[in-house]
């Protein structure tokens, strides 16, 4: 049986939800117009005697599958939490803080309403994470939006444990365990949207902190040609990810969009008939036809173990979420010189910094020179809100290098910023650089393919063109002295 979640993700659904794989009867499937050929082939292989509908547009498809699954109450079986009828955050706060609700600890309804309103509001705004932070004096709820932390509200601290217990119930996390970090998952339904959320708890002196990470919000699938890479970088990167072997790295600090770039790369080669496999933490976007494995430290499945298991599965292309330990580095590099293309990220600021980072992880310079094909360095910079940009610039947004208050308006939650833009640097490891690396030399920014325009000149030109405020460019370069 195809679950409701899977049907809406893949764009394919059976008209009979109780479908058996091995019956001879002809089975009819509804297909959305963006359903991939791989998915259709998979279904055909799996179910044999099948017919497909005309491609339906998204609305029509959603209406049909909701009808199919509702009748069988499959949606409820999957324990999705509906956020359909939430009240406003203000109403929920008032109801929670009303006298009866505070005194009556056994009534969970106001807590549930409150949490649903917080989540619904964060989703509506496009937040990537929601933080629940108990402190001595207050219980603070914040969200991350375009990389910024924004305060949502502060509640009285005695509310914390009840709200956090509710979150733990949703995530199927042990409520009585408060001394150890735990994690869980929950799926919400908001209108037609299905939203996966990862929950993690961390004990602190003033109670348990909880972060809900809204999966898919950090890294939405962007087509490779829509990443807005400079032409020379785009062309080079595109050809590098089509090579049959070697290592391609994307570097940058946390939140610089590295995974988005890797996903775009994988998407660009996903229909070339290759066996593409990934080991990730977490899996943020599911690709039909690609085998993705989630790191699970509880079960001892780390990047290195996952990678070794993948290598026994005859892969062509392997994506390793991150290389951060010597063992993963060593297995990944060996894989890339034995006939596999390996794509991964490294936590370092510059392109040339990747070489020293790999050496710090114990990799032999000769191994680096024979495996490494190219390195991208990237950053995500916050853009002015277009609605209040002119006023922010008049206030000095383009000249002040200190973090200062931009104008702000309702549209941008009074931050003056909205959305982000990526900038890139690129190191193409040609034979000259390979020699340098195997001789044990380190590289420098002069070796970048884009040497005339590195990350900071790129950022400065965005300031000049009124795309980003000056402090964004300065903030970015502060960590770049490797
Ligand atoms: Zn604004």
GROMACS .gro file of C-alpha atoms and ligand atoms in nm:
model
  483
    1UNK     CA    1   0.000   0.000   0.000
    2UNK     CA    2   0.121   0.351  -0.077
    3UNK     CA    3   0.087   0.580   0.226
    4UNK     CA    4  -0.085   0.915   0.195
    5UNK     CA    5   0.246   1.089   0.265
    6UNK     CA    6   0.425   0.897  -0.005
    7UNK     CA    7   0.145   0.952  -0.253
    8UNK     CA    8   0.156   1.327  -0.208
    9UNK     CA    9   0.536   1.334  -0.215
   10UNK     CA   10   0.580   1.118  -0.524
   11UNK     CA   11   0.269   1.229  -0.711
   12UNK     CA   12   0.126   0.882  -0.757
   13UNK     CA   13  -0.161   0.701  -0.582
   14UNK     CA   14  -0.364   0.387  -0.626
   15UNK     CA   15  -0.740   0.422  -0.649
   16UNK     CA   16  -0.765   0.120  -0.422
   17UNK     CA   17  -0.584   0.190  -0.096
   18UNK     CA   18  -0.604  -0.173   0.013
   19UNK     CA   19  -0.409  -0.275  -0.293
   20UNK     CA   20  -0.224  -0.609  -0.278
   21UNK     CA   21   0.105  -0.633  -0.465
   22UNK     CA   22   0.062  -0.988  -0.584
   23UNK     CA   23  -0.295  -0.997  -0.719
   24UNK     CA   24  -0.351  -1.035  -1.094
   25UNK     CA   25  -0.629  -0.779  -1.108
   26UNK     CA   26  -0.562  -0.466  -1.310
   27UNK     CA   27  -0.479  -0.174  -1.081
   28UNK     CA   28  -0.548   0.187  -1.162
   29UNK     CA   29  -0.309   0.462  -1.053
   30UNK     CA   30  -0.355   0.838  -1.047
   31UNK     CA   31  -0.050   1.030  -1.164
   32UNK     CA   32   0.039   1.394  -1.102
   33UNK     CA   33   0.195   1.579  -1.395
   34UNK     CA   34   0.533   1.609  -1.216
   35UNK     CA   35   0.557   1.241  -1.122
   36UNK     CA   36   0.896   1.106  -1.229
   37UNK     CA   37   0.946   0.829  -1.482
   38UNK     CA   38   1.143   0.633  -1.220
   39UNK     CA   39   0.844   0.630  -0.987
   40UNK     CA   40   0.616   0.511  -1.266
   41UNK     CA   41   0.866   0.239  -1.358
   42UNK     CA   42   0.891   0.134  -0.992
   43UNK     CA   43   0.515   0.101  -0.966
   44UNK     CA   44   0.498  -0.100  -1.285
   45UNK     CA   45   0.771  -0.336  -1.160
   46UNK     CA   46   0.604  -0.373  -0.824
   47UNK     CA   47   0.242  -0.420  -0.921
   48UNK     CA   48   0.259  -0.567  -1.272
   49UNK     CA   49  -0.079  -0.522  -1.437
   50UNK     CA   50  -0.134  -0.146  -1.401
   51UNK     CA   51  -0.294   0.144  -1.587
   52UNK     CA   52  -0.213   0.510  -1.526
   53UNK     CA   53  -0.446   0.809  -1.538
   54UNK     CA   54  -0.384   1.107  -1.761
   55UNK     CA   55  -0.135   1.336  -1.582
   56UNK     CA   56  -0.337   1.545  -1.335
   57UNK     CA   57  -0.248   1.895  -1.223
   58UNK     CA   58  -0.150   1.939  -0.858
   59UNK     CA   59  -0.489   2.063  -0.737
   60UNK     CA   60  -0.682   1.792  -0.907
   61UNK     CA   61  -0.443   1.526  -0.781
   62UNK     CA   62  -0.464   1.655  -0.422
   63UNK     CA   63  -0.842   1.661  -0.431
   64UNK     CA   64  -0.854   1.304  -0.559
   65UNK     CA   65  -0.609   1.155  -0.312
   66UNK     CA   66  -0.769   1.333  -0.020
   67UNK     CA   67  -1.100   1.175  -0.120
   68UNK     CA   68  -0.943   0.831  -0.156
   69UNK     CA   69  -0.759   0.836   0.174
   70UNK     CA   70  -1.024   1.014   0.376
   71UNK     CA   71  -1.280   0.746   0.299
   72UNK     CA   72  -1.054   0.485   0.443
   73UNK     CA   73  -0.943   0.710   0.731
   74UNK     CA   74  -0.585   0.626   0.640
   75UNK     CA   75  -0.474   0.977   0.720
   76UNK     CA   76  -0.560   0.927   1.088
   77UNK     CA   77  -0.390   0.591   1.095
   78UNK     CA   78  -0.062   0.757   1.013
   79UNK     CA   79  -0.089   0.974   1.320
   80UNK     CA   80  -0.051   1.299   1.138
   81UNK     CA   81  -0.138   1.597   1.349
   82UNK     CA   82  -0.375   1.831   1.172
   83UNK     CA   83  -0.307   2.200   1.217
   84UNK     CA   84  -0.618   2.292   1.022
   85UNK     CA   85  -0.820   2.470   1.289
   86UNK     CA   86  -0.565   2.655   1.496
   87UNK     CA   87  -0.653   2.983   1.665
   88UNK     CA   88  -0.429   3.289   1.659
   89UNK     CA   89  -0.127   3.296   1.887
   90UNK     CA   90  -0.277   3.585   2.086
   91UNK     CA   91  -0.600   3.397   2.151
   92UNK     CA   92  -0.410   3.083   2.243
   93UNK     CA   93  -0.189   3.276   2.487
   94UNK     CA   94  -0.489   3.438   2.652
   95UNK     CA   95  -0.670   3.110   2.688
   96UNK     CA   96  -0.359   2.944   2.831
   97UNK     CA   97  -0.295   3.223   3.079
   98UNK     CA   98  -0.655   3.244   3.196
   99UNK     CA   99  -0.698   3.163   3.563
  100UNK     CA  100  -0.890   2.839   3.515
  101UNK     CA  101  -0.636   2.703   3.277
  102UNK     CA  102  -0.340   2.768   3.505
  103UNK     CA  103  -0.515   2.619   3.807
  104UNK     CA  104  -0.649   2.322   3.623
  105UNK     CA  105  -0.332   2.133   3.543
  106UNK     CA  106  -0.513   1.833   3.412
  107UNK     CA  107  -0.676   2.018   3.125
  108UNK     CA  108  -0.442   1.978   2.830
  109UNK     CA  109  -0.660   2.152   2.573
  110UNK     CA  110  -0.512   2.505   2.612
  111UNK     CA  111  -0.157   2.363   2.597
  112UNK     CA  112  -0.234   2.170   2.281
  113UNK     CA  113  -0.399   2.478   2.127
  114UNK     CA  114  -0.100   2.691   2.218
  115UNK     CA  115   0.153   2.452   2.068
  116UNK     CA  116  -0.051   2.409   1.750
  117UNK     CA  117  -0.076   2.786   1.712
  118UNK     CA  118   0.301   2.830   1.756
  119UNK     CA  119   0.372   2.563   1.497
  120UNK     CA  120   0.111   2.688   1.252
  121UNK     CA  121   0.241   3.043   1.277
  122UNK     CA  122   0.604   2.934   1.230
  123UNK     CA  123   0.509   2.728   0.925
  124UNK     CA  124   0.308   3.012   0.777
  125UNK     CA  125   0.611   3.240   0.807
  126UNK     CA  126   0.844   2.979   0.656
  127UNK     CA  127   1.059   2.924   0.968
  128UNK     CA  128   1.317   2.645   0.959
  129UNK     CA  129   1.337   2.576   1.336
  130UNK     CA  130   1.132   2.648   1.647
  131UNK     CA  131   1.316   2.679   1.979
  132UNK     CA  132   1.161   2.626   2.323
  133UNK     CA  133   1.396   2.761   2.589
  134UNK     CA  134   1.313   2.740   2.959
  135UNK     CA  135   1.500   3.000   3.168
  136UNK     CA  136   1.487   3.092   3.538
  137UNK     CA  137   1.252   3.383   3.479
  138UNK     CA  138   1.065   3.296   3.165
  139UNK     CA  139   0.997   3.037   2.899
  140UNK     CA  140   1.108   3.177   2.563
  141UNK     CA  141   0.986   3.058   2.228
  142UNK     CA  142   1.182   3.161   1.920
  143UNK     CA  143   1.199   3.070   1.555
  144UNK     CA  144   1.469   3.077   1.293
  145UNK     CA  145   1.368   3.257   0.978
  146UNK     CA  146   1.611   3.310   0.687
  147UNK     CA  147   1.889   3.222   0.928
  148UNK     CA  148   1.786   3.475   1.196
  149UNK     CA  149   1.653   3.395   1.541
  150UNK     CA  150   1.331   3.584   1.606
  151UNK     CA  151   1.146   3.596   1.939
  152UNK     CA  152   0.796   3.460   1.909
  153UNK     CA  153   0.685   3.501   2.269
  154UNK     CA  154   0.783   3.470   2.635
  155UNK     CA  155   0.562   3.274   2.869
  156UNK     CA  156   0.571   3.219   3.245
  157UNK     CA  157   0.828   2.957   3.331
  158UNK     CA  158   0.577   2.723   3.497
  159UNK     CA  159   0.421   2.662   3.155
  160UNK     CA  160   0.746   2.513   3.022
  161UNK     CA  161   0.726   2.160   3.154
  162UNK     CA  162   0.367   2.111   3.038
  163UNK     CA  163   0.430   2.242   2.689
  164UNK     CA  164   0.750   2.042   2.656
  165UNK     CA  165   0.576   1.725   2.774
  166UNK     CA  166   0.320   1.778   2.500
  167UNK     CA  167   0.596   1.811   2.239
  168UNK     CA  168   0.760   1.495   2.368
  169UNK     CA  169   0.432   1.307   2.339
  170UNK     CA  170   0.400   1.421   1.978
  171UNK     CA  171   0.753   1.305   1.901
  172UNK     CA  172   0.698   0.974   2.083
  173UNK     CA  173   0.980   1.061   2.319
  174UNK     CA  174   1.002   0.924   2.673
  175UNK     CA  175   0.839   1.196   2.887
  176UNK     CA  176   0.984   1.082   3.218
  177UNK     CA  177   1.344   1.091   3.094
  178UNK     CA  178   1.463   1.446   3.161
  179UNK     CA  179   1.835   1.395   3.217
  180UNK     CA  180   1.940   1.273   2.874
  181UNK     CA  181   1.912   1.427   2.526
  182UNK     CA  182   1.647   1.253   2.318
  183UNK     CA  183   1.504   1.285   1.971
  184UNK     CA  184   1.187   1.203   1.787
  185UNK     CA  185   0.979   1.287   1.484
  186UNK     CA  186   0.628   1.395   1.405
  187UNK     CA  187   0.431   1.470   1.089
  188UNK     CA  188   0.187   1.759   1.064
  189UNK     CA  189  -0.077   1.832   0.808
  190UNK     CA  190  -0.162   2.192   0.727
  191UNK     CA  191  -0.411   2.224   0.441
  192UNK     CA  192  -0.256   2.027   0.158
  193UNK     CA  193   0.091   2.046   0.301
  194UNK     CA  194   0.253   1.752   0.480
  195UNK     CA  195   0.530   1.868   0.712
  196UNK     CA  196   0.793   1.647   0.873
  197UNK     CA  197   0.944   1.774   1.195
  198UNK     CA  198   1.243   1.641   1.387
  199UNK     CA  199   1.233   1.704   1.761
  200UNK     CA  200   1.539   1.709   1.984
  201UNK     CA  201   1.561   1.769   2.358
  202UNK     CA  202   1.860   1.875   2.565
  203UNK     CA  203   1.866   1.896   2.945
  204UNK     CA  204   1.992   2.229   3.084
  205UNK     CA  205   2.014   2.379   3.434
  206UNK     CA  206   1.675   2.543   3.399
  207UNK     CA  207   1.490   2.258   3.237
  208UNK     CA  208   1.473   2.079   2.905
  209UNK     CA  209   1.535   2.280   2.591
  210UNK     CA  210   1.360   2.161   2.279
  211UNK     CA  211   1.421   2.238   1.915
  212UNK     CA  212   1.173   2.140   1.645
  213UNK     CA  213   1.343   2.133   1.308
  214UNK     CA  214   1.106   2.165   1.016
  215UNK     CA  215   1.252   1.932   0.756
  216UNK     CA  216   1.269   2.048   0.399
  217UNK     CA  217   1.274   2.413   0.507
  218UNK     CA  218   1.651   2.426   0.539
  219UNK     CA  219   1.713   2.288   0.196
  220UNK     CA  220   1.452   2.315  -0.069
  221UNK     CA  221   1.533   2.155  -0.397
  222UNK     CA  222   1.663   2.418  -0.636
  223UNK     CA  223   1.759   2.326  -0.990
  224UNK     CA  224   2.134   2.356  -1.049
  225UNK     CA  225   2.091   2.631  -1.306
  226UNK     CA  226   1.879   2.830  -1.058
  227UNK     CA  227   2.145   2.851  -0.786
  228UNK     CA  228   2.269   3.171  -0.951
  229UNK     CA  229   2.629   3.056  -0.969
  230UNK     CA  230   2.855   3.272  -1.184
  231UNK     CA  231   2.860   3.122  -1.534
  232UNK     CA  232   3.220   2.997  -1.516
  233UNK     CA  233   3.156   2.818  -1.185
  234UNK     CA  234   2.825   2.674  -1.301
  235UNK     CA  235   2.973   2.522  -1.615
  236UNK     CA  236   3.270   2.376  -1.434
  237UNK     CA  237   3.069   2.235  -1.143
  238UNK     CA  238   2.812   2.085  -1.378
  239UNK     CA  239   3.079   1.896  -1.569
  240UNK     CA  240   3.257   1.786  -1.249
  241UNK     CA  241   2.948   1.616  -1.109
  242UNK     CA  242   2.916   1.419  -1.431
  243UNK     CA  243   3.263   1.269  -1.402
  244UNK     CA  244   3.270   0.896  -1.329
  245UNK     CA  245   3.497   0.925  -1.027
  246UNK     CA  246   3.669   1.164  -0.792
  247UNK     CA  247   3.575   1.382  -0.499
  248UNK     CA  248   3.370   1.703  -0.517
  249UNK     CA  249   3.345   1.907  -0.197
  250UNK     CA  250   3.125   2.195  -0.088
  251UNK     CA  251   3.254   2.402   0.203
  252UNK     CA  252   3.115   2.678   0.421
  253UNK     CA  253   3.000   2.734   0.778
  254UNK     CA  254   2.674   2.589   0.915
  255UNK     CA  255   2.374   2.735   0.738
  256UNK     CA  256   2.559   2.838   0.423
  257UNK     CA  257   2.348   2.621   0.194
  258UNK     CA  258   2.603   2.344   0.131
  259UNK     CA  259   2.344   2.067   0.132
  260UNK     CA  260   2.118   2.259  -0.107
  261UNK     CA  261   2.406   2.272  -0.354
  262UNK     CA  262   2.470   1.897  -0.321
  263UNK     CA  263   2.101   1.821  -0.367
  264UNK     CA  264   2.095   2.036  -0.681
  265UNK     CA  265   2.395   1.844  -0.810
  266UNK     CA  266   2.229   1.509  -0.743
  267UNK     CA  267   1.907   1.627  -0.902
  268UNK     CA  268   2.101   1.726  -1.215
  269UNK     CA  269   2.233   1.370  -1.261
  270UNK     CA  270   1.935   1.178  -1.128
  271UNK     CA  271   1.806   1.067  -1.467
  272UNK     CA  272   2.134   0.947  -1.616
  273UNK     CA  273   2.081   0.583  -1.520
  274UNK     CA  274   2.332   0.591  -1.235
  275UNK     CA  275   2.307   0.415  -0.901
  276UNK     CA  276   2.308   0.713  -0.665
  277UNK     CA  277   2.321   0.646  -0.291
  278UNK     CA  278   2.343   0.877   0.007
  279UNK     CA  279   2.423   0.869   0.378
  280UNK     CA  280   2.282   1.178   0.547
  281UNK     CA  281   2.196   1.336   0.880
  282UNK     CA  282   1.915   1.423   0.841
  283UNK     CA  283   1.758   1.336   0.507
  284UNK     CA  284   1.598   1.666   0.416
  285UNK     CA  285   1.460   1.599   0.073
  286UNK     CA  286   1.355   1.257  -0.054
  287UNK     CA  287   1.441   1.179  -0.414
  288UNK     CA  288   1.239   0.916  -0.594
  289UNK     CA  289   1.467   0.646  -0.732
  290UNK     CA  290   1.764   0.737  -0.511
  291UNK     CA  291   1.853   0.529  -0.211
  292UNK     CA  292   1.901   0.753   0.091
  293UNK     CA  293   2.018   0.631   0.431
  294UNK     CA  294   1.982   0.819   0.757
  295UNK     CA  295   2.269   0.825   1.008
  296UNK     CA  296   2.152   0.658   1.330
  297UNK     CA  297   2.407   0.692   1.608
  298UNK     CA  298   2.191   0.499   1.856
  299UNK     CA  299   2.225   0.197   1.632
  300UNK     CA  300   2.592   0.264   1.559
  301UNK     CA  301   2.526   0.378   1.202
  302UNK     CA  302   2.758   0.677   1.157
  303UNK     CA  303   2.880   0.832   0.831
  304UNK     CA  304   3.176   0.595   0.803
  305UNK     CA  305   2.973   0.276   0.866
  306UNK     CA  306   2.698   0.393   0.630
  307UNK     CA  307   2.953   0.469   0.363
  308UNK     CA  308   3.116   0.126   0.394
  309UNK     CA  309   2.775  -0.041   0.363
  310UNK     CA  310   2.693   0.169   0.055
  311UNK     CA  311   3.019   0.063  -0.109
  312UNK     CA  312   2.901  -0.296  -0.096
  313UNK     CA  313   2.587  -0.199  -0.291
  314UNK     CA  314   2.750  -0.125  -0.626
  315UNK     CA  315   2.702   0.254  -0.629
  316UNK     CA  316   2.810   0.497  -0.904
  317UNK     CA  317   2.761   0.820  -0.713
  318UNK     CA  318   2.773   0.856  -0.335
  319UNK     CA  319   2.670   1.159  -0.136
  320UNK     CA  320   2.811   1.172   0.217
  321UNK     CA  321   2.633   1.440   0.419
  322UNK     CA  322   2.953   1.557   0.585
  323UNK     CA  323   3.314   1.451   0.625
  324UNK     CA  324   3.401   1.531   0.984
  325UNK     CA  325   3.610   1.244   1.117
  326UNK     CA  326   3.927   1.067   1.000
  327UNK     CA  327   3.756   0.737   0.924
  328UNK     CA  328   3.488   0.890   0.699
  329UNK     CA  329   3.755   1.098   0.527
  330UNK     CA  330   3.968   0.795   0.460
  331UNK     CA  331   3.684   0.573   0.331
  332UNK     CA  332   3.537   0.856   0.118
  333UNK     CA  333   3.869   0.938  -0.049
  334UNK     CA  334   3.947   0.574  -0.113
  335UNK     CA  335   3.601   0.530  -0.269
  336UNK     CA  336   3.659   0.828  -0.498
  337UNK     CA  337   3.977   0.684  -0.647
  338UNK     CA  338   3.824   0.341  -0.702
  339UNK     CA  339   3.563   0.432  -0.957
  340UNK     CA  340   3.300   0.626  -0.764
  341UNK     CA  341   3.202   0.989  -0.771
  342UNK     CA  342   3.181   1.110  -0.412
  343UNK     CA  343   3.003   1.434  -0.320
  344UNK     CA  344   3.032   1.573   0.030
  345UNK     CA  345   3.061   1.881   0.249
  346UNK     CA  346   3.342   1.998   0.475
  347UNK     CA  347   3.309   2.244   0.757
  348UNK     CA  348   3.570   2.494   0.648
  349UNK     CA  349   3.539   2.850   0.528
  350UNK     CA  350   3.734   2.858   0.204
  351UNK     CA  351   3.792   2.640  -0.100
  352UNK     CA  352   4.166   2.601  -0.039
  353UNK     CA  353   4.100   2.539   0.333
  354UNK     CA  354   3.958   2.201   0.230
  355UNK     CA  355   4.311   2.075   0.165
  356UNK     CA  356   4.438   2.157   0.512
  357UNK     CA  357   4.118   2.028   0.669
  358UNK     CA  358   4.158   1.692   0.496
  359UNK     CA  359   4.521   1.679   0.608
  360UNK     CA  360   4.408   1.756   0.965
  361UNK     CA  361   4.180   1.456   0.932
  362UNK     CA  362   4.485   1.245   0.865
  363UNK     CA  363   4.458   1.208   0.489
  364UNK     CA  364   4.784   1.171   0.300
  365UNK     CA  365   4.856   1.463   0.056
  366UNK     CA  366   4.902   1.212  -0.223
  367UNK     CA  367   4.552   1.073  -0.162
  368UNK     CA  368   4.407   1.424  -0.171
  369UNK     CA  369   4.581   1.508  -0.497
  370UNK     CA  370   4.465   1.190  -0.667
  371UNK     CA  371   4.103   1.212  -0.556
  372UNK     CA  372   3.998   1.575  -0.529
  373UNK     CA  373   3.837   1.720  -0.845
  374UNK     CA  374   3.696   2.048  -0.722
  375UNK     CA  375   3.585   2.248  -0.419
  376UNK     CA  376   3.308   2.505  -0.390
  377UNK     CA  377   3.299   2.753  -0.102
  378UNK     CA  378   2.973   2.930  -0.041
  379UNK     CA  379   2.782   3.164   0.188
  380UNK     CA  380   2.421   3.267   0.224
  381UNK     CA  381   2.375   3.637   0.284
  382UNK     CA  382   2.058   3.803   0.408
  383UNK     CA  383   1.894   4.042   0.164
  384UNK     CA  384   1.717   4.367   0.233
  385UNK     CA  385   1.339   4.347   0.253
  386UNK     CA  386   1.234   4.503  -0.077
  387UNK     CA  387   0.941   4.677   0.085
  388UNK     CA  388   1.144   4.891   0.327
  389UNK     CA  389   1.488   4.879   0.161
  390UNK     CA  390   1.503   5.241   0.053
  391UNK     CA  391   1.439   5.365   0.405
  392UNK     CA  392   1.696   5.122   0.548
  393UNK     CA  393   1.957   5.250   0.303
  394UNK     CA  394   1.873   5.609   0.398
  395UNK     CA  395   1.931   5.513   0.762
  396UNK     CA  396   2.282   5.398   0.669
  397UNK     CA  397   2.240   5.029   0.584
  398UNK     CA  398   2.501   5.049   0.308
  399UNK     CA  399   2.761   5.227   0.514
  400UNK     CA  400   2.736   5.098   0.869
  401UNK     CA  401   2.944   4.788   0.924
  402UNK     CA  402   2.800   4.736   1.273
  403UNK     CA  403   2.486   4.533   1.321
  404UNK     CA  404   2.232   4.811   1.354
  405UNK     CA  405   1.859   4.845   1.325
  406UNK     CA  406   1.728   4.863   0.971
  407UNK     CA  407   1.396   5.033   0.906
  408UNK     CA  408   1.177   4.721   0.903
  409UNK     CA  409   0.810   4.680   0.821
  410UNK     CA  410   0.528   4.437   0.874
  411UNK     CA  411   0.631   4.230   0.574
  412UNK     CA  412   0.975   4.150   0.718
  413UNK     CA  413   0.876   4.117   1.086
  414UNK     CA  414   1.043   4.455   1.143
  415UNK     CA  415   1.389   4.312   1.074
  416UNK     CA  416   1.450   4.496   0.746
  417UNK     CA  417   1.568   4.166   0.595
  418UNK     CA  418   1.391   3.909   0.385
  419UNK     CA  419   1.525   3.608   0.197
  420UNK     CA  420   1.885   3.516   0.123
  421UNK     CA  421   2.124   3.505  -0.168
  422UNK     CA  422   2.412   3.262  -0.221
  423UNK     CA  423   2.764   3.356  -0.330
  424UNK     CA  424   3.031   3.113  -0.448
  425UNK     CA  425   3.402   3.055  -0.489
  426UNK     CA  426   3.545   2.769  -0.686
  427UNK     CA  427   3.867   2.573  -0.691
  428UNK     CA  428   3.924   2.349  -0.990
  429UNK     CA  429   4.198   2.098  -0.912
  430UNK     CA  430   4.389   2.087  -1.240
  431UNK     CA  431   4.712   1.895  -1.288
  432UNK     CA  432   4.926   2.187  -1.174
  433UNK     CA  433   4.735   2.207  -0.844
  434UNK     CA  434   4.744   1.829  -0.809
  435UNK     CA  435   5.124   1.846  -0.819
  436UNK     CA  436   5.127   2.121  -0.564
  437UNK     CA  437   4.902   1.926  -0.328
  438UNK     CA  438   5.097   1.602  -0.357
  439UNK     CA  439   5.418   1.799  -0.287
  440UNK     CA  440   5.257   1.891   0.044
  441UNK     CA  441   5.200   2.257  -0.046
  442UNK     CA  442   4.890   2.434   0.074
  443UNK     CA  443   4.680   2.633  -0.171
  444UNK     CA  444   4.563   2.991  -0.143
  445UNK     CA  445   4.286   3.208  -0.277
  446UNK     CA  446   4.491   3.289  -0.587
  447UNK     CA  447   4.426   2.931  -0.696
  448UNK     CA  448   4.050   2.985  -0.719
  449UNK     CA  449   3.903   2.956  -1.065
  450UNK     CA  450   3.724   3.278  -0.992
  451UNK     CA  451   4.031   3.452  -0.861
  452UNK     CA  452   3.930   3.798  -0.975
  453UNK     CA  453   3.612   3.784  -0.774
  454UNK     CA  454   3.635   3.593  -0.448
  455UNK     CA  455   3.365   3.572  -0.183
  456UNK     CA  456   3.430   3.912  -0.030
  457UNK     CA  457   3.441   4.104  -0.358
  458UNK     CA  458   3.122   3.924  -0.452
  459UNK     CA  459   2.961   4.031  -0.121
  460UNK     CA  460   3.082   4.389  -0.162
  461UNK     CA  461   2.928   4.414  -0.504
  462UNK     CA  462   2.596   4.302  -0.355
  463UNK     CA  463   2.628   4.589  -0.108
  464UNK     CA  464   2.699   4.829  -0.390
  465UNK     CA  465   2.394   4.707  -0.579
  466UNK     CA  466   2.171   4.752  -0.272
  467UNK     CA  467   2.096   4.382  -0.241
  468UNK     CA  468   2.241   4.326   0.107
  469UNK     CA  469   2.330   4.565   0.393
  470UNK     CA  470   2.696   4.627   0.460
  471UNK     CA  471   2.708   4.445   0.793
  472UNK     CA  472   2.614   4.122   0.615
  473UNK     CA  473   2.926   4.148   0.399
  474UNK     CA  474   3.139   4.230   0.701
  475UNK     CA  475   2.994   3.953   0.915
  476UNK     CA  476   3.078   3.706   0.642
  477UNK     CA  477   3.441   3.804   0.603
  478UNK     CA  478   3.509   3.811   0.977
  479UNK     CA  479   3.555   3.435   0.993
  480UNK     CA  480   3.741   3.399   0.670
  481UNK     CA  481   4.099   3.436   0.782
  482UNK     CA  482   4.209   3.079   0.769
  483LIG    ZN1  483   1.046   4.535   0.541
   0.00000   0.00000   0.00000
